[in-house]
Amino acid sequence: MRKLLAQSYLWLLLLILYSPIVIIAIFSFTEAKVMGNWSGLSFGLYSNLFNGQVSGALVRAIENTLSIGVLAALLSTILGSIAAVGIFNLKGWKKKSITFLNDIPMLNPDIITGISLFILFVAVGARQGYVTVLLAHVSFCTPYVVLSVMPKLRQMNPNTYEAALDLGATPSQALRKVIFPQIWPGVISGFILAFTLSIDDFAVTLFTKGNQGLETLSTYIYADARKGGLTPELRPLMTIIFLTVLLLLVIINIRNSRLTKRNK
Amino acid sequence: MADKDIIIKLEHLSKRYEGKEVLHDINLYIRKGEFLTLLGPSGCGKSTTLRLIAGFLQPDEGRVLLSGKDMTGIPPYRRPLNTVFQRYALFPHLDVYDNVAFGLKLQGLPEDKIDAKVRKALKMVTLTDYEDRDVESLSGGQQQRVAIARAIVNQPKVLLLDEPLAALDRKMRADMQIELRDMHKKLGITFIYVTHDQEEALTLSDTIVVMDEGRIQQIGTPADIYNEPVNSFVANFIGESNIFNGTMVKDRLVSFIGHDFPCVDSGFGEQTPVDVVVRPEDVVVDKDPSAGQFSGKVTSCIFKGVHYEMLLDTDSGNEIMIQNYLAFEPGTTVGMSIPPDGIQVMKKERLRNTFEGEISSPETVDFLGATFNVGHTPFEPGTKVRVEVEFSGVNLLDDLEAGELEGEVHSILYKGDHYHLTVCTPDGDKIYVDTDDVWDKGDLVGIEIAPKDIKIKEADDD
């Protein structure tokens, strides 16, 4: 009986968590204009999505989202990995305070990050658009990369760097041939994490995209929904995005569990 | 000693960490082909010395010479030395072969040469056929063998070993000791070995350098160090020993545990306080209590495999440890004597505590970073003074708050009828204390000194 209760609790929780997404996924298979109406099973919306039956603005939004995601992930992975190596080699209070400073942006509400970046860009007179959004995304993704690289550095034997120098490697050779291969899994996880965070972001993008017509998927959908109902083609699009993110998460988890097993 | 036989020379090496001196004026030369061990307790500076030689650290003062060449400013990757680390420090993303080949590949040797050298090195450490193994799948002993192969494959002039066997179990350690010894003979290169294990040092080394508190205490062959320790620290650290306070009556006659003993030492002057070391196996025992120089009652007797180890209370109330092939039951009284060459007489390093202090008020003096009441002092406040406190004048208290300052028990020496402790203050100063109470190393204590035990003298003008 107790087991049954625990089981049903779990299922209830999952239902609450996932029902909104499941509903969108279900209604992506019907062509009704208004969400909630069922006009029969159809793959029409999916074929519209892939046959260019959607507005150019949506396509551009998707392109922006993906390109900003990849670039932001790339830049923040480079910055974050180097920063992690630096922080790792600090000592005492310096290490503690920098680690703490790295944690704050992650806890800071997006809306505040967005507004402060907006004010910053206005203050320095930057023209807001693609570049400012990209910079904003790099700034909030980097701490997560640091966080995912750090444990790999900590797992390393503290003497391995010295061992490499001892065997004749210059500091940069030691970094490339010994340190980097060991923290590589953390770097990859950091990249994937940064990419998902970037395509996921709404609040920060909204405040930094300016008024030159730049839209990412999230801001486009928001604007679209306010104009008078969601464009029906967004339903299959959201379903696809959800499945993609799910896939990425599964990949990260499998990688991590495999690595922990290897380390044991 | 011809200079060309010296491969490494350390000149006036000093090193500080965060203001604390961890190495003080180390001078040492190491001969080509020698197996030299740096031996001492943790924190004595032995690993720091090794890291200075390897180039992972730069000295604050002094220099390291390698084959006569000044190594100052030369990074580790340009020094013809290789290191075996305590926790192996293998590269986990590479297999055994690539770990060993790492240094050779950096040198840019052709593949076939690398291959031949790697296989030879792996054969040397008996790991043939392990080339493709993942290093993390190997046992501790095997990993250490890979680490050794990885170092020797580069044919370094000197091999540095930083407690290489510390992480292995006892049996494995004994096997590896023999292998290291053989390897040293076969390779003919200089080994510098760091350990805190005196048995390991005695077994392996040509020369032992005993270190404590950042200073070299003694340099010598294992037999020298064991038979002729220069001070009570070395005597206590190497092997079992009885250490007593004694008085050198005159040349070749020393008085301790209430009796006069002929000895072989001279040149200490007359009526000079000294430390006396007697190895447990050097005490001759006779079942007739009236035979020998003094008598004692056996309090415990433990079989140790080859011999019995016994504790006795002597007629003068001191405790002495002896080792003998014969067992004497607890409770029996026996006669004992110590032949002259079984007695090692050492100059005392210090007779009392001396500190630099300053008079802070007509009734108090500041030293060791604390203020002590002295009742009355003729000196003006602000005067710099020398403060002397006898070892027995310092009281150690369980209650940290109760004393004038706190300290941590750093080392303990048993002297037959009392303990001689070294206590470190939070500022890193040391107080030496004689006490009958039993404390443990690492105990935190309150330190109290009665006003009558604080002697104030005018500061030296140097």
XYZ file of C-alpha atoms in Angstrom:
726
model
C 0.000 0.000 0.000
C 2.732 2.401 0.989
C 4.603 1.500 -2.133
C 1.500 2.206 -4.193
C 1.098 5.619 -2.572
C 4.720 6.508 -3.193
C 4.365 5.369 -6.798
C 1.250 7.386 -7.472
C 2.828 10.439 -5.848
C 5.717 10.175 -8.274
C 3.398 9.842 -11.252
C 1.300 12.787 -10.114
C 4.409 14.899 -9.820
C 5.577 13.911 -13.286
C 2.121 14.645 -14.676
C 2.109 18.156 -13.214
C 5.620 18.783 -14.499
C 5.164 17.488 -18.002
C 1.489 17.916 -18.883
C 1.913 21.418 -20.398
C 4.575 20.128 -22.754
C 2.658 16.977 -23.521
C -0.411 19.048 -24.401
C 1.591 21.144 -26.870
C 3.066 17.985 -28.348
C -0.423 16.469 -28.749
C -1.861 19.568 -30.373
C 1.070 19.785 -32.755
C -0.608 16.906 -34.586
C -3.758 18.809 -35.516
C -4.213 21.838 -37.735
C -6.765 23.742 -35.630
C -5.872 27.450 -35.427
C -6.756 27.777 -31.757
C -4.998 25.714 -29.140
C -7.476 23.357 -27.494
C -9.547 22.613 -30.570
C -9.002 19.247 -32.238
C -9.660 19.114 -35.966
C -8.392 15.647 -36.592
C -4.946 14.054 -36.690
C -2.622 15.725 -39.162
C 1.081 16.221 -39.848
C 0.279 19.404 -41.737
C 1.900 21.731 -39.244
C 5.150 19.724 -39.361
C 5.232 19.808 -43.142
C 4.448 23.548 -43.136
C 7.350 24.063 -40.784
C 9.823 22.288 -43.048
C 8.424 23.457 -46.392
C 8.887 27.155 -45.854
C 5.190 27.760 -45.154
C 6.100 29.889 -42.157
C 6.931 33.559 -42.011
C 10.452 34.724 -42.795
C 10.570 36.397 -39.389
C 10.215 33.041 -37.631
C 12.953 31.503 -39.766
C 15.267 34.397 -38.964
C 14.428 34.025 -35.275
C 15.357 30.347 -35.402
C 18.610 31.164 -37.203
C 19.453 33.851 -34.644
C 18.708 31.530 -31.744
C 20.928 28.785 -33.097
C 23.813 31.008 -34.157
C 23.783 32.952 -30.891
C 23.557 29.657 -29.011
C 26.567 28.132 -30.755
C 28.688 31.294 -30.596
C 27.805 32.055 -26.977
C 28.525 28.456 -25.974
C 31.837 28.507 -27.833
C 33.015 31.801 -26.376
C 31.885 31.076 -22.831
C 33.468 27.608 -22.972
C 36.818 29.135 -23.907
C 36.546 31.901 -21.309
C 35.145 29.627 -18.606
C 37.704 26.838 -19.052
C 40.636 29.230 -18.864
C 39.057 30.975 -15.870
C 38.549 27.635 -14.127
C 42.246 26.760 -14.508
C 43.140 30.193 -13.118
C 40.739 29.981 -10.177
C 41.901 26.456 -9.415
C 45.481 27.658 -9.054
C 44.576 30.499 -6.691
C 45.028 29.961 -2.978
C 43.227 30.829 0.246
C 40.806 33.748 0.462
C 41.391 34.769 -3.150
C 40.139 31.403 -4.381
C 37.158 31.478 -2.044
C 36.086 35.003 -2.953
C 36.446 34.471 -6.719
C 34.483 31.205 -6.509
C 31.806 33.091 -4.597
C 31.761 35.882 -7.181
C 31.355 33.224 -9.866
C 28.299 31.800 -8.103
C 26.394 35.071 -7.770
C 25.398 35.547 -11.447
C 23.884 32.059 -11.443
C 21.634 32.877 -8.488
C 20.836 36.369 -9.700
C 17.303 36.544 -11.210
C 17.404 36.780 -15.022
C 15.319 39.885 -15.015
C 17.910 41.724 -12.929
C 20.767 40.451 -15.095
C 18.800 41.634 -18.126
C 18.032 45.085 -16.795
C 21.565 45.681 -15.521
C 23.040 44.626 -18.859
C 20.544 46.908 -20.612
C 21.631 49.826 -18.423
C 25.287 48.962 -19.002
C 24.884 48.884 -22.784
C 22.996 52.160 -22.724
C 25.620 53.709 -20.447
C 28.518 52.799 -22.746
C 26.453 53.827 -25.770
C 26.500 50.415 -27.437
C 24.052 49.913 -30.287
C 21.873 47.090 -29.098
C 21.345 44.163 -31.389
C 22.942 40.837 -32.269
C 26.303 41.635 -30.650
C 24.862 42.830 -27.352
C 22.630 39.747 -27.089
C 25.642 37.546 -27.808
C 27.747 39.341 -25.177
C 24.923 39.065 -22.655
C 24.596 35.330 -23.272
C 28.364 34.835 -22.939
C 28.258 36.672 -19.631
C 25.595 34.498 -18.048
C 26.840 31.214 -19.543
C 30.486 31.550 -18.482
C 29.942 30.896 -14.744
C 28.222 27.609 -15.594
C 31.184 26.505 -17.688
C 33.525 27.368 -14.800
C 31.295 25.304 -12.527
C 31.361 22.271 -14.794
C 35.141 22.370 -15.426
C 36.175 22.895 -11.780
C 35.342 19.376 -10.503
C 37.495 17.841 -13.230
C 40.438 19.967 -12.127
C 39.839 18.989 -8.518
C 39.820 15.286 -9.440
C 43.245 15.634 -11.029
C 46.301 14.474 -9.105
C 47.933 17.733 -7.968
C 51.321 16.501 -9.174
C 50.350 15.707 -12.780
C 51.196 19.186 -14.040
C 54.561 19.043 -12.303
C 55.107 15.521 -13.608
C 54.643 16.816 -17.152
C 57.133 19.655 -16.600
C 59.501 17.176 -15.020
C 59.393 15.023 -18.146
C 60.362 17.968 -20.304
C 57.039 19.566 -21.253
C 56.926 23.368 -21.356
C 54.002 24.886 -19.413
C 51.939 25.249 -22.606
C 52.731 21.686 -23.693
C 51.752 20.450 -20.233
C 48.456 22.325 -20.518
C 47.718 20.875 -23.978
C 48.956 17.321 -23.505
C 48.141 16.638 -19.874
C 45.781 19.113 -18.245
C 43.410 19.657 -21.142
C 42.749 15.982 -21.985
C 41.842 15.413 -18.348
C 39.357 18.286 -18.080
C 37.915 17.733 -21.599
C 34.729 15.963 -20.354
C 33.953 18.947 -18.130
C 34.576 21.318 -21.023
C 32.141 19.412 -23.258
C 29.471 19.339 -20.550
C 30.033 23.053 -20.048
C 29.563 23.703 -23.774
C 26.309 21.741 -23.953
C 25.026 23.427 -20.816
C 25.892 26.883 -22.164
C 24.180 26.100 -25.465
C 20.931 24.999 -23.807
C 20.978 28.004 -21.466
C 21.437 30.333 -24.410
C 18.613 28.985 -26.590
C 16.426 28.841 -23.492
C 16.910 32.459 -22.488
C 14.110 34.997 -22.704
C 14.443 37.709 -20.045
C 18.032 38.723 -20.703
C 17.513 38.636 -24.486
C 14.415 40.790 -24.248
C 16.355 43.565 -22.516
C 19.456 43.444 -24.707
C 18.072 42.877 -28.225
C 17.401 46.558 -28.838
C 14.756 47.885 -31.210
C 16.382 47.105 -34.545
C 14.077 44.155 -35.100
C 16.327 41.398 -33.801
C 14.326 38.461 -32.485
C 15.292 35.117 -31.080
C 12.827 32.294 -30.896
C 11.724 33.075 -27.369
C 11.160 36.764 -27.955
C 9.472 36.034 -31.304
C 7.035 33.595 -29.712
C 6.292 36.069 -26.958
C 5.563 38.842 -29.423
C 3.566 36.488 -31.616
C 1.428 35.281 -28.754
C 0.634 38.840 -27.715
C -0.356 39.809 -31.276
C -3.311 37.441 -31.234
C -2.834 33.790 -30.647
C 0.073 31.533 -31.250
C 0.957 30.764 -34.846
C -0.037 27.061 -35.100
C 3.340 26.086 -36.594
C 5.019 27.020 -33.292
C 3.465 23.935 -31.698
C 5.501 21.398 -33.699
C 8.532 23.690 -33.407
C 8.313 23.718 -29.618
C 7.868 19.970 -29.584
C 11.030 19.558 -31.642
C 12.984 21.954 -29.420
C 11.836 20.123 -26.313
C 12.913 16.781 -27.732
C 16.288 18.223 -28.757
C 16.964 19.623 -25.285
C 15.826 16.347 -23.755
C 18.258 14.498 -25.987
C 21.125 16.809 -24.997
C 20.351 16.321 -21.304
C 20.264 12.554 -21.729
C 23.634 12.718 -23.479
C 25.142 14.803 -20.651
C 23.818 12.396 -18.037
C 25.010 9.272 -19.790
C 28.451 10.827 -20.265
C 28.666 11.817 -16.616
C 27.605 8.455 -15.261
C 30.005 6.696 -17.594
C 32.867 8.924 -16.424
C 32.091 8.389 -12.746
C 32.061 4.666 -13.345
C 35.446 4.872 -15.027
C 36.885 6.883 -12.182
C 35.890 4.191 -9.721
C 86.872 15.359 -2.843
C 87.405 16.201 -6.490
C 84.765 18.602 -7.736
C 84.034 16.493 -10.794
C 82.629 13.739 -8.601
C 79.989 16.074 -7.223
C 76.798 16.103 -9.235
C 74.610 18.305 -7.068
C 75.626 21.006 -4.695
C 73.228 22.977 -2.527
C 74.618 26.284 -1.315
C 72.956 28.234 1.491
C 69.440 27.277 0.406
C 66.675 29.051 2.298
C 62.969 29.056 1.623
C 60.039 30.797 3.294
C 56.311 30.188 2.976
C 54.045 33.024 4.023
C 56.745 34.468 6.237
C 57.581 31.153 7.880
C 61.037 29.788 7.287
C 60.756 26.171 6.099
C 64.374 25.757 5.046
C 67.317 27.409 6.716
C 70.752 27.621 5.112
C 70.985 24.122 3.639
C 74.458 23.168 2.426
C 74.958 19.773 0.881
C 76.872 18.041 -1.856
C 75.811 14.837 -3.536
C 78.275 12.560 -5.283
C 77.747 10.987 -8.681
C 76.078 7.575 -8.373
C 75.246 8.018 -4.713
C 71.997 6.851 -3.080
C 71.273 9.759 -0.788
C 68.238 9.928 1.496
C 66.684 13.026 2.995
C 65.122 11.752 6.207
C 62.956 13.557 8.719
C 59.477 13.964 10.164
C 56.745 15.652 8.137
C 57.308 19.367 7.830
C 61.080 19.093 8.296
C 61.807 20.558 4.865
C 62.904 17.385 3.061
C 60.255 17.602 0.328
C 60.880 21.324 -0.089
C 64.569 20.563 -0.628
C 63.676 17.998 -3.287
C 61.302 20.431 -5.014
C 64.031 23.074 -5.064
C 66.384 20.592 -6.736
C 63.681 19.598 -9.259
C 62.968 23.256 -9.979
C 59.284 23.289 -8.956
C 60.253 25.892 -6.387
C 62.810 28.658 -6.471
C 64.904 29.311 -3.351
C 64.650 32.659 -1.556
C 68.363 32.515 -0.908
C 71.195 30.306 -2.086
C 71.449 28.187 -5.190
C 71.401 24.689 -6.603
C 74.376 23.624 -8.704
C 74.050 20.698 -11.083
C 77.363 19.396 -12.442
C 78.796 22.749 -11.409
C 76.179 24.729 -13.337
C 73.990 27.228 -11.507
C 70.347 26.135 -11.869
C 68.836 29.419 -10.663
C 66.001 30.406 -12.982
C 66.214 27.171 -15.006
C 62.680 25.705 -15.216
C 62.078 22.017 -14.353
C 61.659 21.050 -18.031
C 65.219 22.120 -18.780
C 66.822 20.219 -15.908
C 68.286 16.764 -16.629
C 66.459 15.297 -13.641
C 63.331 13.207 -13.303
C 61.007 12.761 -10.367
C 58.969 9.867 -9.008
C 56.061 11.328 -7.080
C 54.486 9.990 -3.931
C 51.077 9.501 -5.487
C 52.512 8.407 -8.834
C 51.002 11.331 -10.804
C 50.528 9.165 -13.880
C 48.572 10.588 -16.805
C 45.178 8.828 -16.592
C 44.222 9.584 -20.212
C 47.242 7.690 -21.533
C 47.967 3.956 -21.375
C 51.092 2.491 -19.777
C 53.117 2.711 -22.977
C 52.236 6.344 -23.675
C 52.904 7.331 -20.079
C 56.418 5.935 -20.303
C 56.936 7.342 -23.806
C 55.766 10.848 -22.784
C 59.210 12.331 -22.183
C 60.796 10.650 -25.198
C 58.059 11.904 -27.535
C 58.631 15.451 -26.300
C 62.297 15.057 -27.141
C 61.200 14.179 -30.678
C 63.011 10.851 -30.895
C 62.154 8.580 -33.859
C 59.392 6.013 -33.241
C 61.629 2.923 -33.332
C 64.038 4.396 -30.780
C 61.169 5.343 -28.491
C 59.741 1.868 -28.815
C 63.013 0.175 -27.897
C 63.585 2.440 -24.904
C 60.046 2.106 -23.568
C 60.167 -1.680 -23.764
C 63.544 -1.748 -22.046
C 62.284 0.486 -19.226
C 59.135 -1.598 -18.762
C 61.259 -4.733 -18.644
C 63.387 -3.102 -15.969
C 60.346 -2.602 -13.736
C 58.972 -6.076 -14.688
C 55.911 -4.705 -16.485
C 56.481 -6.308 -19.894
C 53.120 -7.029 -21.617
C 51.385 -4.227 -19.713
C 51.902 -1.685 -22.538
C 48.249 -1.312 -23.533
C 46.796 -1.327 -20.040
C 44.860 1.614 -18.696
C 46.998 3.012 -15.854
C 44.008 3.295 -13.540
C 43.357 -0.439 -13.823
C 46.754 -1.180 -12.240
C 47.459 -1.814 -8.566
C 49.326 0.774 -6.479
C 52.598 -1.110 -6.784
C 52.220 -1.457 -10.541
C 51.378 2.229 -10.907
C 54.507 3.117 -8.986
C 56.530 0.885 -11.315
C 55.102 2.759 -14.306
C 56.047 6.036 -12.617
C 59.595 4.780 -12.118
C 59.808 3.531 -15.723
C 58.481 6.879 -16.955
C 61.282 8.641 -15.091
C 64.256 6.364 -15.822
C 63.440 5.987 -19.517
C 64.752 9.531 -20.024
C 68.126 8.527 -18.575
C 68.244 11.440 -16.135
C 71.508 12.325 -14.413
C 69.680 12.255 -11.117
C 66.478 10.492 -10.112
C 64.453 12.248 -7.421
C 62.075 10.073 -5.410
C 59.537 11.774 -3.155
C 58.319 9.177 -0.628
C 57.676 6.781 -3.520
C 56.674 3.851 -1.336
C 54.584 5.694 1.253
C 51.263 4.755 -0.347
C 52.063 1.034 -0.619
C 51.300 -1.690 1.903
C 54.042 -3.134 4.082
C 54.814 -6.264 2.073
C 54.858 -4.374 -1.218
C 57.096 -1.731 0.316
C 59.677 -4.283 1.372
C 59.736 -5.819 -2.127
C 60.025 -2.428 -3.809
C 62.887 -1.436 -1.504
C 64.945 -4.349 -2.774
C 64.022 -3.547 -6.356
C 64.959 0.114 -5.959
C 68.317 -0.870 -4.481
C 68.974 -3.228 -7.429
C 67.812 -0.635 -9.925
C 70.186 1.922 -8.444
C 73.097 -0.491 -8.869
C 72.115 -1.415 -12.417
C 71.463 2.126 -13.666
C 74.391 3.737 -11.889
C 72.603 7.088 -11.684
C 72.325 9.259 -8.600
C 69.221 8.723 -6.472
C 67.914 11.366 -4.104
C 65.288 9.753 -1.950
C 62.909 11.485 0.442
C 61.300 9.539 3.275
C 60.093 9.811 6.852
C 60.662 6.081 7.382
C 63.989 5.603 9.183
C 64.069 1.880 8.495
C 63.733 2.520 4.757
C 66.517 5.100 4.942
C 68.845 2.754 6.819
C 68.159 -0.098 4.377
C 68.557 1.793 1.109
C 71.003 4.629 1.485
C 74.683 5.215 0.987
C 74.279 8.524 2.772
C 71.504 9.774 5.035
C 70.769 13.442 5.634
C 68.646 13.805 8.765
C 66.553 16.969 8.731
C 64.367 18.674 11.297
C 62.757 22.098 11.425
C 64.243 23.149 8.102
C 67.817 22.383 9.095
C 70.223 19.553 8.441
C 70.816 17.766 11.747
C 73.345 15.186 10.615
C 74.889 13.804 7.436
C 76.475 10.378 7.430
C 76.370 6.732 6.451
C 73.517 4.710 7.956
C 75.988 3.188 10.473
C 77.322 6.644 11.473
C 73.872 8.008 11.995
C 72.739 5.027 14.027
C 75.852 4.613 16.152
C 76.926 8.208 16.573
C 73.871 10.456 16.553
C 74.992 14.051 17.025
C 71.994 15.179 19.042
C 68.982 13.857 20.900
C 66.674 14.511 17.934
C 68.658 12.204 15.648
C 69.054 9.597 18.386
C 65.333 9.603 19.040
C 64.341 9.615 15.372
C 66.648 6.813 14.222
C 65.966 3.519 15.933
C 65.002 2.928 19.548
C 67.002 4.758 22.153
C 67.219 5.741 25.808
C 67.975 9.423 26.204
C 68.998 10.784 29.612
C 70.141 14.078 31.037
C 73.710 13.630 32.224
C 76.798 15.463 33.362
C 80.215 15.032 31.839
C 82.290 14.690 35.013
C 85.570 14.811 33.159
C 86.998 13.363 29.958
C 85.878 9.749 29.508
C 83.611 9.760 32.565
C 79.921 10.646 32.407
C 77.318 10.640 35.159
C 73.662 9.795 34.523
C 70.787 7.863 36.159
C 72.630 8.347 39.454
C 75.833 6.517 38.482
C 79.184 7.297 36.914
C 80.010 5.467 33.682
C 83.299 5.292 31.821
C 82.779 6.363 28.229
C 84.844 7.032 25.115
C 83.943 10.699 24.708
C 86.120 13.610 25.669
C 86.504 17.310 25.070
C 83.252 18.421 26.710
C 84.974 20.070 29.685
C 84.304 19.229 33.316
C 80.869 19.158 34.986
C 79.176 19.994 31.681
C 75.451 19.142 31.213
C 75.045 16.707 28.316
C 72.497 14.411 26.681
C 73.368 10.727 26.898
C 72.069 8.152 24.411
C 72.104 4.431 25.116
C 70.756 2.014 22.502
C 68.560 -0.705 24.064
C 70.687 -3.495 22.607
C 73.874 -2.059 24.127
C 72.806 -2.648 27.739
C 74.377 -5.809 29.190
C 72.081 -7.685 31.575
C 73.001 -10.128 34.347
C 70.496 -12.022 36.464
C 72.622 -11.269 39.534
C 71.400 -7.862 40.771
C 74.783 -7.042 42.321
C 76.656 -7.689 39.090
C 77.144 -4.750 36.753
C 77.107 -1.001 37.287
C 73.493 -0.565 38.404
C 70.397 -2.624 39.057
C 66.774 -2.411 37.998
C 63.445 -4.129 38.277
C 61.754 -5.454 35.142
C 58.298 -3.910 34.626
C 57.418 -5.343 31.225
C 58.795 -7.862 28.779
C 57.582 -8.234 25.198
C 58.770 -10.767 22.638
C 59.700 -8.974 19.396
C 60.588 -11.904 17.155
C 64.364 -11.770 17.277
C 64.752 -10.410 20.799
C 62.834 -9.445 23.917
C 62.153 -5.802 24.613
C 62.037 -5.012 28.323
C 61.323 -1.906 30.365
C 63.040 -1.590 33.744
C 62.921 0.825 36.651
C 66.507 1.512 37.702
C 67.648 1.847 41.300
C 67.717 5.610 40.760
C 64.088 5.762 39.570
C 64.718 6.143 35.847
C 63.085 4.045 33.179
C 65.342 2.248 30.725
C 64.495 0.113 27.693
C 66.696 -2.857 26.902
C 66.730 -5.533 24.238
C 68.122 -8.987 24.888
C 67.944 -12.528 23.576
C 67.067 -13.636 27.102
C 63.737 -12.875 28.732
C 63.472 -11.699 32.336
C 60.061 -11.977 33.974
C 58.440 -8.744 35.196
C 59.190 -8.317 38.893
C 62.708 -9.758 38.791
C 65.611 -7.522 39.693
C 68.662 -7.694 37.463
C 72.096 -6.135 37.250
C 73.021 -4.026 34.229
C 76.094 -2.447 32.780
C 76.816 -0.325 29.725
C 80.169 -0.743 27.999
C 81.966 2.556 27.237
C 81.351 2.317 23.482
C 77.627 1.803 24.123
C 77.363 5.287 25.541
C 76.946 8.199 23.148
C 77.465 11.605 24.747
C 76.028 14.677 23.011
C 76.303 18.368 23.681
C 72.983 19.789 24.818
C 71.467 22.029 22.165
C 70.202 24.372 24.850
C 70.108 24.475 28.603
C 67.077 26.704 29.056
C 64.581 28.764 27.060
C 65.761 32.199 26.015
C 63.461 34.749 24.421
C 63.712 38.344 23.295
C 61.305 40.460 25.281
C 60.331 43.978 26.185
C 59.322 45.415 29.542
C 55.718 46.586 29.141
C 55.042 47.933 32.672
C 56.827 47.924 36.049
C 55.321 44.507 36.676
C 55.035 42.847 33.288
C 57.231 41.748 30.415
C 56.128 40.935 26.859
C 57.588 37.984 25.002
C 56.305 35.228 22.674
C 53.540 37.649 21.721
C 51.993 37.601 25.209
C 52.255 39.559 28.422
C 53.636 37.858 31.553
C 53.445 39.064 35.132
C 56.857 39.135 36.841
C 55.904 40.773 40.171
C 58.536 43.453 40.017
C 61.233 44.460 37.570
C 63.995 47.020 37.981
C 63.939 47.824 34.260
C 62.162 50.805 32.717
C 59.097 50.033 30.569
C 60.147 49.885 26.919
C 63.523 48.294 27.673
C 64.475 45.420 25.399
C 65.492 42.446 27.521
C 66.539 38.820 27.344
C 64.136 36.481 29.111
C 65.290 33.116 30.457
C 62.961 30.360 31.569
C 64.118 26.950 32.799
C 62.553 23.950 31.033
C 60.899 22.949 34.302
C 59.569 26.480 34.869
C 56.919 26.169 32.177
C 53.535 24.748 33.193
C 51.291 23.164 30.596
C 47.547 23.293 31.261
C 44.596 21.405 29.844
C 42.574 24.594 29.779
C 43.715 26.675 26.815
C 42.260 29.852 28.284
C 43.942 29.483 31.654
C 47.515 30.193 30.525
C 49.104 33.361 29.213
C 49.168 31.845 25.731
C 48.321 28.695 23.799
C 50.588 26.184 22.177
C 50.643 22.876 20.382
C 52.833 19.966 21.452
C 55.243 19.537 18.534
C 57.544 16.756 19.689
C 58.133 14.597 22.738
C 61.364 13.103 24.042
C 61.316 10.664 26.954
C 64.330 11.101 29.189
C 64.039 8.167 31.579
C 62.291 10.028 34.400
C 60.566 12.920 32.662
C 59.432 14.144 29.242
C 61.123 16.902 27.280
C 58.545 18.587 25.045
C 58.801 21.104 22.259
C 55.704 23.304 22.202
C 54.932 25.629 19.295
C 53.145 28.919 19.884
C 50.672 30.325 17.328
C 53.438 32.670 16.101
C 55.692 29.700 15.346
C 58.028 30.254 18.317
C 59.146 27.239 20.304
C 59.131 26.666 24.048
C 60.967 23.700 25.545
C 59.339 22.124 28.558
C 60.346 19.465 31.084
C 57.329 17.752 32.603
C 56.270 14.576 34.382
C 52.818 14.705 32.794
C 52.004 12.670 29.729
C 50.989 14.697 26.676
C 50.465 13.604 23.103
C 51.929 15.100 19.978
C 49.416 17.594 18.586
C 47.785 18.325 21.968
C 46.695 21.926 22.398
C 47.793 23.296 25.731
C 47.639 26.465 27.778
C 51.110 27.784 28.678
C 51.720 29.298 32.102
C 54.945 30.601 33.602
C 55.089 31.613 37.257
C 56.624 35.077 37.945
C 59.494 33.532 39.925
C 60.527 31.384 36.953
C 60.983 34.322 34.598
C 64.545 35.627 34.731
C 65.102 38.963 33.046
C 68.510 40.032 31.838
C 69.766 42.949 29.840
C 69.508 42.336 26.124
C 72.747 41.458 24.355
C 74.044 44.332 22.348
C 74.693 42.391 19.170
